[in-house]
Short mmCIF file of C-alpha atoms in Angstrom, two decimals:
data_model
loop_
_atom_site.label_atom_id
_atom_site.label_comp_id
_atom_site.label_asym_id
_atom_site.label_seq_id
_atom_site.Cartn_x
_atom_site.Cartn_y
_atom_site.Cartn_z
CA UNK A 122 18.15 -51.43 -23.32
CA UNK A 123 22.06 -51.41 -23.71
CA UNK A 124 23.98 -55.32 -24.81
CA UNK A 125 25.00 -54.81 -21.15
CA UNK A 126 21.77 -54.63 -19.73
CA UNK A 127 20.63 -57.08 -21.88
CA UNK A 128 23.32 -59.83 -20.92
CA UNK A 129 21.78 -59.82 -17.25
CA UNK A 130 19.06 -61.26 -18.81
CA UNK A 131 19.77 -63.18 -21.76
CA UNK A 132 20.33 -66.79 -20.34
CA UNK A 133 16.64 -66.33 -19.42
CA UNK A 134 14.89 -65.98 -22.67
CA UNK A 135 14.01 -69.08 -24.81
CA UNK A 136 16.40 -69.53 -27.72
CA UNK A 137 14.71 -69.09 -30.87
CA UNK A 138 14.95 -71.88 -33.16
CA UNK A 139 16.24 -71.83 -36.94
CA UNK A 140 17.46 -68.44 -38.82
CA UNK A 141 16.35 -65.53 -36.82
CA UNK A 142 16.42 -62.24 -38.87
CA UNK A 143 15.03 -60.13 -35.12
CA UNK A 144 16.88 -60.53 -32.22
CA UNK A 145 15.73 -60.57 -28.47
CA UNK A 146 17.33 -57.54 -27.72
CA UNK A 147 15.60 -55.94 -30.78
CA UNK A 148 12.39 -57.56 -30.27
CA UNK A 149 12.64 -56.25 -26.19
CA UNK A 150 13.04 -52.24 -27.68
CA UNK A 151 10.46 -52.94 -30.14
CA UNK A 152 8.10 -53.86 -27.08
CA UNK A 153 9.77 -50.90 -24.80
CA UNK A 154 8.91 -48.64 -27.76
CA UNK A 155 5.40 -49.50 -27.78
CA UNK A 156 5.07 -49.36 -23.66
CA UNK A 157 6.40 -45.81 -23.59
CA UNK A 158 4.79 -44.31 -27.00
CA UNK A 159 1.49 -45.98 -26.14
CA UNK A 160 1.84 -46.83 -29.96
CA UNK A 161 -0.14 -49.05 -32.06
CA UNK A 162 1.67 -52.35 -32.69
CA UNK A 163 1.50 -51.32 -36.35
CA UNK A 164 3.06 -48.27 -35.49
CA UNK A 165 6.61 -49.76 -34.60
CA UNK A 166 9.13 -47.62 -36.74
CA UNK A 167 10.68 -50.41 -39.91
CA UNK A 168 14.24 -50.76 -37.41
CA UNK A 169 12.65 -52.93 -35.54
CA UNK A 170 11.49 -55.53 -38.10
CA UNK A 171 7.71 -57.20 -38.82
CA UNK A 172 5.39 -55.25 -36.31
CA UNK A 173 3.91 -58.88 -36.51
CA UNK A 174 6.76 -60.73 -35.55
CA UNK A 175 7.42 -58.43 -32.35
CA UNK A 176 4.27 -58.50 -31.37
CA UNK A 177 3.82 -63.00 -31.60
CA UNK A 178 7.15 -63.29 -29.63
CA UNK A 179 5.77 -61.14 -26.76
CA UNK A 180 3.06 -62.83 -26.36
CA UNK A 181 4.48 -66.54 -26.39
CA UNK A 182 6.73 -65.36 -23.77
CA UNK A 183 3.75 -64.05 -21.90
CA UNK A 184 1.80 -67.31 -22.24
CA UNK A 185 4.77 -69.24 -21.30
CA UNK A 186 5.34 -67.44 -18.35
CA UNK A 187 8.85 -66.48 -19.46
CA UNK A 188 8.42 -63.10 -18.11
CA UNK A 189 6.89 -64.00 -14.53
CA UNK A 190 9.88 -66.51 -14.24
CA UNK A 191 12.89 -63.61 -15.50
CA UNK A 192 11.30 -61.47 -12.95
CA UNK A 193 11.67 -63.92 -10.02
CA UNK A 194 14.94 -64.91 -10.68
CA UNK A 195 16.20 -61.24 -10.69
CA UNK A 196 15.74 -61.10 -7.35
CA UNK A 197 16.74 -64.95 -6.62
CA UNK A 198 19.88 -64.91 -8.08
CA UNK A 199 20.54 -60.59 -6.17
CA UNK A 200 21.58 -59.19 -9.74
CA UNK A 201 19.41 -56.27 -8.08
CA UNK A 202 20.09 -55.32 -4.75
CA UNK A 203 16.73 -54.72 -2.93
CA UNK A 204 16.62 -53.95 0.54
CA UNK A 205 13.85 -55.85 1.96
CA UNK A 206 13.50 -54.31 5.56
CA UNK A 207 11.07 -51.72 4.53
CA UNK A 208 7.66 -52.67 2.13
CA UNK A 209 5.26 -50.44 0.94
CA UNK A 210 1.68 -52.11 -0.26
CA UNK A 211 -0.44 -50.15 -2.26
CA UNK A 212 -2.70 -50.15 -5.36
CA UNK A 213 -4.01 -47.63 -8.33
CA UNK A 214 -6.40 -47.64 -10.97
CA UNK A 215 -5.82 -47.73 -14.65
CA UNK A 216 -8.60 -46.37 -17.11
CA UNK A 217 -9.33 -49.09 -19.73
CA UNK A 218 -9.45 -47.83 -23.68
CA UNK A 219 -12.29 -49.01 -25.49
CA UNK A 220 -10.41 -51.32 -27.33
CA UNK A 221 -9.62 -53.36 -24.13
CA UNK A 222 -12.84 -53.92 -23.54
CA UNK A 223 -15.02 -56.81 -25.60
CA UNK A 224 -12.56 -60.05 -25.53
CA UNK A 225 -14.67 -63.18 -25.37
CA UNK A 226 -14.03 -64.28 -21.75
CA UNK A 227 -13.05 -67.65 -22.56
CA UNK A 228 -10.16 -66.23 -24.06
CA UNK A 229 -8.48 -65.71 -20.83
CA UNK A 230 -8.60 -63.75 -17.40
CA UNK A 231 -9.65 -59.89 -17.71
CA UNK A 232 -9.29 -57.91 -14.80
CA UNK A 233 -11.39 -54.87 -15.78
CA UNK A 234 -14.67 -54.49 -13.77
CA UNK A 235 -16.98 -51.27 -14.29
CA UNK A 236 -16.65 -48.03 -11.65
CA UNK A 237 -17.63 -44.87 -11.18
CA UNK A 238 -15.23 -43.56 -13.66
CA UNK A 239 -15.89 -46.70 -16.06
CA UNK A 240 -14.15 -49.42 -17.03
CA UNK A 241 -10.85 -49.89 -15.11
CA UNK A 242 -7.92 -52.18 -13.77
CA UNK A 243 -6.29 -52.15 -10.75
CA UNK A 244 -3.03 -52.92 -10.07
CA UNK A 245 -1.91 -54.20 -6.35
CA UNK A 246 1.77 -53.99 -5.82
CA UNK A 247 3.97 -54.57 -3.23
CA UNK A 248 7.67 -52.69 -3.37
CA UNK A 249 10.91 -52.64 -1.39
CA UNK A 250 11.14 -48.62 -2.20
CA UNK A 251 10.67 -46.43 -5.19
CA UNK A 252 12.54 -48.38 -7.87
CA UNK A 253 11.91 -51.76 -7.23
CA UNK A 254 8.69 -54.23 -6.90
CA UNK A 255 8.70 -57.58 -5.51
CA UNK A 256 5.41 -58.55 -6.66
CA UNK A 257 2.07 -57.57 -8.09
CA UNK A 258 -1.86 -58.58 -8.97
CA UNK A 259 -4.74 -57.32 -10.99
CA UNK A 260 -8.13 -56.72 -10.43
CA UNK A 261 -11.25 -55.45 -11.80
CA UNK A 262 -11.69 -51.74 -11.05
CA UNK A 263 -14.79 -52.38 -8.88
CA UNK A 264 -13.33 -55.10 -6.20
CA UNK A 265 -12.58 -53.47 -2.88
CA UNK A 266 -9.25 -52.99 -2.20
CA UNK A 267 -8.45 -55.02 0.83
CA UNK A 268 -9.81 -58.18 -0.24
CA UNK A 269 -7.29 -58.32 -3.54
CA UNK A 270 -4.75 -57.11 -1.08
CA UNK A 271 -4.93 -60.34 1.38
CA UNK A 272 -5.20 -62.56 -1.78
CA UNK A 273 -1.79 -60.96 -2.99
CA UNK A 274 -0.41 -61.29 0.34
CA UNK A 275 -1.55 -64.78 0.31
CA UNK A 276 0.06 -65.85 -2.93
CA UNK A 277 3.33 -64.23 -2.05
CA UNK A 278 6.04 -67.21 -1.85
CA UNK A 279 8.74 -65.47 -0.19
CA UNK A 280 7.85 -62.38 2.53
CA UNK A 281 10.80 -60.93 4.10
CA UNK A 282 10.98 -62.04 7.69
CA UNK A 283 10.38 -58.97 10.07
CA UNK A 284 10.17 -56.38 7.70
CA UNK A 285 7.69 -53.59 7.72
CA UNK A 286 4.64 -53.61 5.85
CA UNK A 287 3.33 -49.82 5.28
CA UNK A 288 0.11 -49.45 4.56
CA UNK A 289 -3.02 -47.21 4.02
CA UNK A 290 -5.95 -46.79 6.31
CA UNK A 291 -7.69 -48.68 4.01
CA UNK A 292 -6.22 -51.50 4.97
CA UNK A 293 -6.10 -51.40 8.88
CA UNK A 294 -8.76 -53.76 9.30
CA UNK A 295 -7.99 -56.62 11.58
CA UNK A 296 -8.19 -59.47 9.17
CA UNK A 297 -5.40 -57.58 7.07
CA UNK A 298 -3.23 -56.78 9.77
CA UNK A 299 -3.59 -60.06 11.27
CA UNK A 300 -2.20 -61.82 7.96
CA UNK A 301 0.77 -59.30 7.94
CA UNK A 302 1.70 -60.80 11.44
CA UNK A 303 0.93 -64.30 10.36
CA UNK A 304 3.19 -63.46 7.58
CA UNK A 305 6.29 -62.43 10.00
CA UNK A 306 6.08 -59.32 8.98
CA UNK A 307 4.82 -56.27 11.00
CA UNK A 308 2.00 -54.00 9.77
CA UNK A 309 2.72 -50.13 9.90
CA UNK A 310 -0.49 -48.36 9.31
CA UNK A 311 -2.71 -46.13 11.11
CA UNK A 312 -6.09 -46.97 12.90
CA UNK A 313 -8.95 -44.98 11.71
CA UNK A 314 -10.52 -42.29 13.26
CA UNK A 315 -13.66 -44.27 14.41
CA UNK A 316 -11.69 -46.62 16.11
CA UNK A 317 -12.72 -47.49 19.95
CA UNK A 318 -9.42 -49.05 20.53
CA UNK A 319 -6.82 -47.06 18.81
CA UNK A 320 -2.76 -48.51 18.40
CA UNK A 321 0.86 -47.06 18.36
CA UNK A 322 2.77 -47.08 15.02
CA UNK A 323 5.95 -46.01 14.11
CA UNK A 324 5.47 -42.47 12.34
CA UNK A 325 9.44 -42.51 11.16
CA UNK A 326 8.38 -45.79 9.18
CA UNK A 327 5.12 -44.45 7.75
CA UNK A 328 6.46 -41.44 5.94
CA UNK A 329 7.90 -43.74 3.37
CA UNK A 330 4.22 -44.94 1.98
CA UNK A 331 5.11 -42.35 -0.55
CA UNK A 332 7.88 -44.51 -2.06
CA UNK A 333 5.39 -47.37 -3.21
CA UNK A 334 3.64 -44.20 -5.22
CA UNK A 335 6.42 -43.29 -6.75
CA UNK A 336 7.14 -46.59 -8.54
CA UNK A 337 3.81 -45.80 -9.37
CA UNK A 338 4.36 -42.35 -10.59
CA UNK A 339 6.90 -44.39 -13.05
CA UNK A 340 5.34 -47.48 -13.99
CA UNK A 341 2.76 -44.62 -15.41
CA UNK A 342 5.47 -42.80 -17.27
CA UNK A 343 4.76 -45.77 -19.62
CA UNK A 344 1.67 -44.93 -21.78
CA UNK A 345 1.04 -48.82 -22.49
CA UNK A 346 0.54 -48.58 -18.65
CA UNK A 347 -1.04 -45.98 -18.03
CA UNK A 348 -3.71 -46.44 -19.85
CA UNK A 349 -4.77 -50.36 -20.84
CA UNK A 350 -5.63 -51.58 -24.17
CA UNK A 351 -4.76 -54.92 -23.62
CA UNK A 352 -8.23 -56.72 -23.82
CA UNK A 353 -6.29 -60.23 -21.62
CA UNK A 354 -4.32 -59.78 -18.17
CA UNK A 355 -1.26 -61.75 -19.75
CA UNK A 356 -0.68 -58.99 -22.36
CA UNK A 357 -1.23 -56.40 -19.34
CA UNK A 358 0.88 -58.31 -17.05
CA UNK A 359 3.56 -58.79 -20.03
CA UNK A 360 4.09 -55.20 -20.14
CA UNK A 361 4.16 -54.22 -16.33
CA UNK A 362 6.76 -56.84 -16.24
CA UNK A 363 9.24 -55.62 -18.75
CA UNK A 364 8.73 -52.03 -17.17
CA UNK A 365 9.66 -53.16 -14.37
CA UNK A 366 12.45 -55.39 -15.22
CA UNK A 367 14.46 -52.69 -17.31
CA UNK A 368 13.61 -49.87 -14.45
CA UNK A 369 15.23 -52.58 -12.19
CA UNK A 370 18.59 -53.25 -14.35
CA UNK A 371 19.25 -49.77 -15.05
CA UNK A 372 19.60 -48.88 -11.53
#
């Protein structure tokens, strides 16, 4: 991240009190290292200072909800243009290393549930187009999709009034589509084959579904992502966040 990129920011991280020796900034490319190397936090090259101390401020900001809060008011305050008149709503699975598994669950929330293809994490997420997300949820890698899906829906604060909401088949249930509505939004997705009563939806609309799984396709290119090792959600969360904060001010 560039001092210009950085200065969008700034005025929403917490001062750090007394004589600093790392800096935000630093302390942000120390944590963008470890995203995209998939790095061990004892890894981080000397440049950017105590592994230790990088790794403590990340996760006070994550407890504090510092990052949750930056990633609201990016959108609030339109330093990133997002054109809201088109959603896509999707989800995908993230394989869980062995040393994400085994936290004490009193500890915190751990979205990781056991599949077929063992322990995973899914992350719902809801984007205006392939760059930028407006929000997002875990769950454990055994929860149905649809049901997470609703609860996201639910929890959104702000859904754009009469825009389209693309979705899979897997979601064309009536419950689903009936929130979208109830939402002011309107559901694009196509009724299933064994339907008796079959609907119209606009084709045009539905070829962008891709652009939700290309976000995806990038949040991936992040190793820290792509794979989790974070044993608690707020360490996960932490670092979906800041991937998709710096994808969103470098556009």
């Amino acid at each position: 991240m560039t001092e210009n990129q950085y200065a969008l920011i700034q005025p929403y991280l917490p001062v750090q009190p007394g004589n600093v020796r790392v800096s935000n900034l630093t302390v942000i490319n120390a944590i963008l290292f470890v995203a995209e190397n998939g790095c061990k936090w004892r890894a981080l090259p000397p440049r950017f200072g105590k592994w230790h101390t990088v790794y403590t401020r990340m996760r006070r900001w994550a407890d504090a909800g510092v990052l949750d809060r930056l990633f609201d008011a990016l959108q609030k305050h339109h330093m990133i243009r997002v054109s809201v008149d088109c959603l896509g709503l999707d989800s995908t699975s993230v394989k869980v290393h062995p040393d994400g598994t085994g936290a004490p669950q009193k500890n915190g929330p751990q979205a990781i549930g056991k599949s077929r293809g063992g322990w995973n994490t899914k992350v719902h997420l809801i984007a205006a187009n392939d760059r930028f997300a407006l929000t997002f949820s875990l769950s454990g890698g055994n929860a149905h999709d649809a049901p997470e899906r609703r609860a996201l829906l639910e929890g959104w604060r702000s859904p754009p009034q009469g825009a389209a909401m693309i979705m899979g088949r897997a979601y064309e249930g009536d419950e689903t589509r009936q929130l979208v509505l109830d939402l002011g939004m309107v559901p694009v997705v196509p009724p299933k084959a064994n339907r008796l009563i079959k609907w119209d939806y606009d084709r045009a609309i539905y070829k962008r579904r891709n652009e939700v799984e290309r976000l995806f396709r990038k949040l991936k290119g992040y190793r820290r992502i792509f794979s989790r090792f974070e044993k608690l959600d707020v360490m996960y969360r932490a670092f979906l966040n800041f991937a998709l904060i710096v994808d969103m001010i470098k556009c």
